[in-house]
Amino acid sequence: SVQTEQQVNLGEGVSRARAQMVFAISRSELRQLVIEVPADQKVVNVFDANVRQWSVEQAGPVQKITAQLFEPAKATQNVTVELEKYSEEKASGKFLVPVVKAAGAGVGRQQGVVVVRLSEGLRGEVARSSGLLQVDAAELPASLAKGQWPFAYRYAAVPFELELNVEKVQPHVLVDSLVEAELQPERL
């Protein structure tokens, strides 16, 4: 089984996702991990002290990440996957949160938490969601509880779907001005 904490940060023209996965192994040891991510995401990094090397292979609508381990994992194995996606489009539009899924033989279930933060100057609302339960900030794991996450969800199985409508906030400018005037007879 796999427990996942996924953080997504949306900025103007870029999205970055970081998924921390904890594999709980019960029957046999693992020599490699297989993880699926959407094909439109760039895999930036896959790391843990026990990850020797990793490779990415295109497989239709997903990419398969294969991470080779130094030592076979017998009880637990952690791995962190970092993704990013750049967009030439303006900040406004629809954004689909990437699903990071443990794959391969023997993966029984995956559950976890997904949180999303928008950069300053952006606002968003949920357009569509399925397979998710919204959670309060107090219910988040300790590693995520300190952050400001306007969108926080828990899921019991993958795949899930979370689509956001994101738009750029028009700047609101306030000006305080100070005017000094000297009054004299027949002159300002």
Short mmCIF file of C-alpha atoms in Angstrom, two decimals, residues 2-10 15-22 35-38 41 79-84 95-102 110-117 132 135 140-141 143-144 149 151-155 157-162:
data_model
loop_
_atom_site.label_atom_id
_atom_site.label_comp_id
_atom_site.label_asym_id
_atom_site.label_seq_id
_atom_site.Cartn_x
_atom_site.Cartn_y
_atom_site.Cartn_z
CA VAL A 2 1.07 3.56 -0.62
CA GLN A 3 0.45 6.73 1.39
CA THR A 4 0.93 9.96 -0.61
CA GLU A 5 1.20 13.65 0.29
CA GLN A 6 1.01 15.74 -2.87
CA GLN A 7 1.61 19.50 -2.97
CA VAL A 8 0.75 21.55 -6.05
CA ASN A 9 1.84 25.18 -6.49
CA LEU A 10 0.27 27.14 -9.34
CA SER A 15 2.69 24.55 -12.13
CA ARG A 16 4.92 22.54 -9.83
CA ALA A 17 3.88 19.35 -8.05
CA ARG A 18 5.74 17.41 -5.38
CA ALA A 19 4.47 13.99 -4.28
CA GLN A 20 5.99 12.30 -1.25
CA MET A 21 5.12 8.62 -1.35
CA VAL A 22 5.60 6.03 1.40
CA ILE A 35 5.08 5.31 -10.78
CA GLU A 36 2.70 6.75 -13.37
CA VAL A 37 2.30 10.49 -14.03
CA PRO A 38 0.39 12.38 -16.77
CA GLN A 41 4.05 16.86 -17.04
CA VAL A 79 10.30 8.34 -2.68
CA THR A 80 9.63 11.92 -3.74
CA VAL A 81 8.54 12.79 -7.27
CA GLU A 82 8.76 16.37 -8.55
CA LEU A 83 6.86 17.48 -11.65
CA GLU A 84 6.45 20.75 -13.48
CA PHE A 95 -5.97 23.49 -14.62
CA LEU A 96 -6.10 19.75 -14.00
CA VAL A 97 -4.17 18.59 -10.92
CA PRO A 98 -1.77 15.78 -11.94
CA VAL A 99 -2.38 12.34 -10.46
CA VAL A 100 0.81 10.60 -9.27
CA LYS A 101 0.01 6.90 -9.09
CA ALA A 102 2.00 3.94 -7.82
CA GLN A 110 -2.99 4.10 -2.66
CA GLN A 111 -4.49 6.81 -0.52
CA GLY A 112 -3.38 10.23 0.51
CA VAL A 113 -3.76 13.97 0.60
CA VAL A 114 -3.53 16.53 -2.20
CA VAL A 115 -3.19 20.26 -1.50
CA VAL A 116 -3.08 23.17 -3.95
CA ARG A 117 -1.78 26.71 -3.49
CA LEU A 132 -11.94 13.54 -3.24
CA VAL A 135 -10.52 18.45 4.55
CA LEU A 140 -3.80 17.84 7.37
CA PRO A 141 -0.66 15.85 8.20
CA SER A 143 4.22 18.24 7.29
CA LEU A 144 1.47 20.17 5.47
CA TRP A 149 -3.56 25.60 1.33
CA PHE A 151 -7.61 23.64 -1.61
CA ALA A 152 -7.03 20.58 0.59
CA TYR A 153 -8.45 17.12 -0.13
CA ARG A 154 -8.10 13.51 0.97
CA TYR A 155 -8.56 10.55 -1.35
CA ALA A 157 -8.09 5.53 -4.06
CA VAL A 158 -6.60 6.62 -7.35
CA PRO A 159 -7.46 7.91 -9.84
CA PHE A 160 -9.07 11.08 -8.58
CA GLU A 161 -9.89 14.23 -10.49
CA LEU A 162 -9.51 17.87 -9.48
#
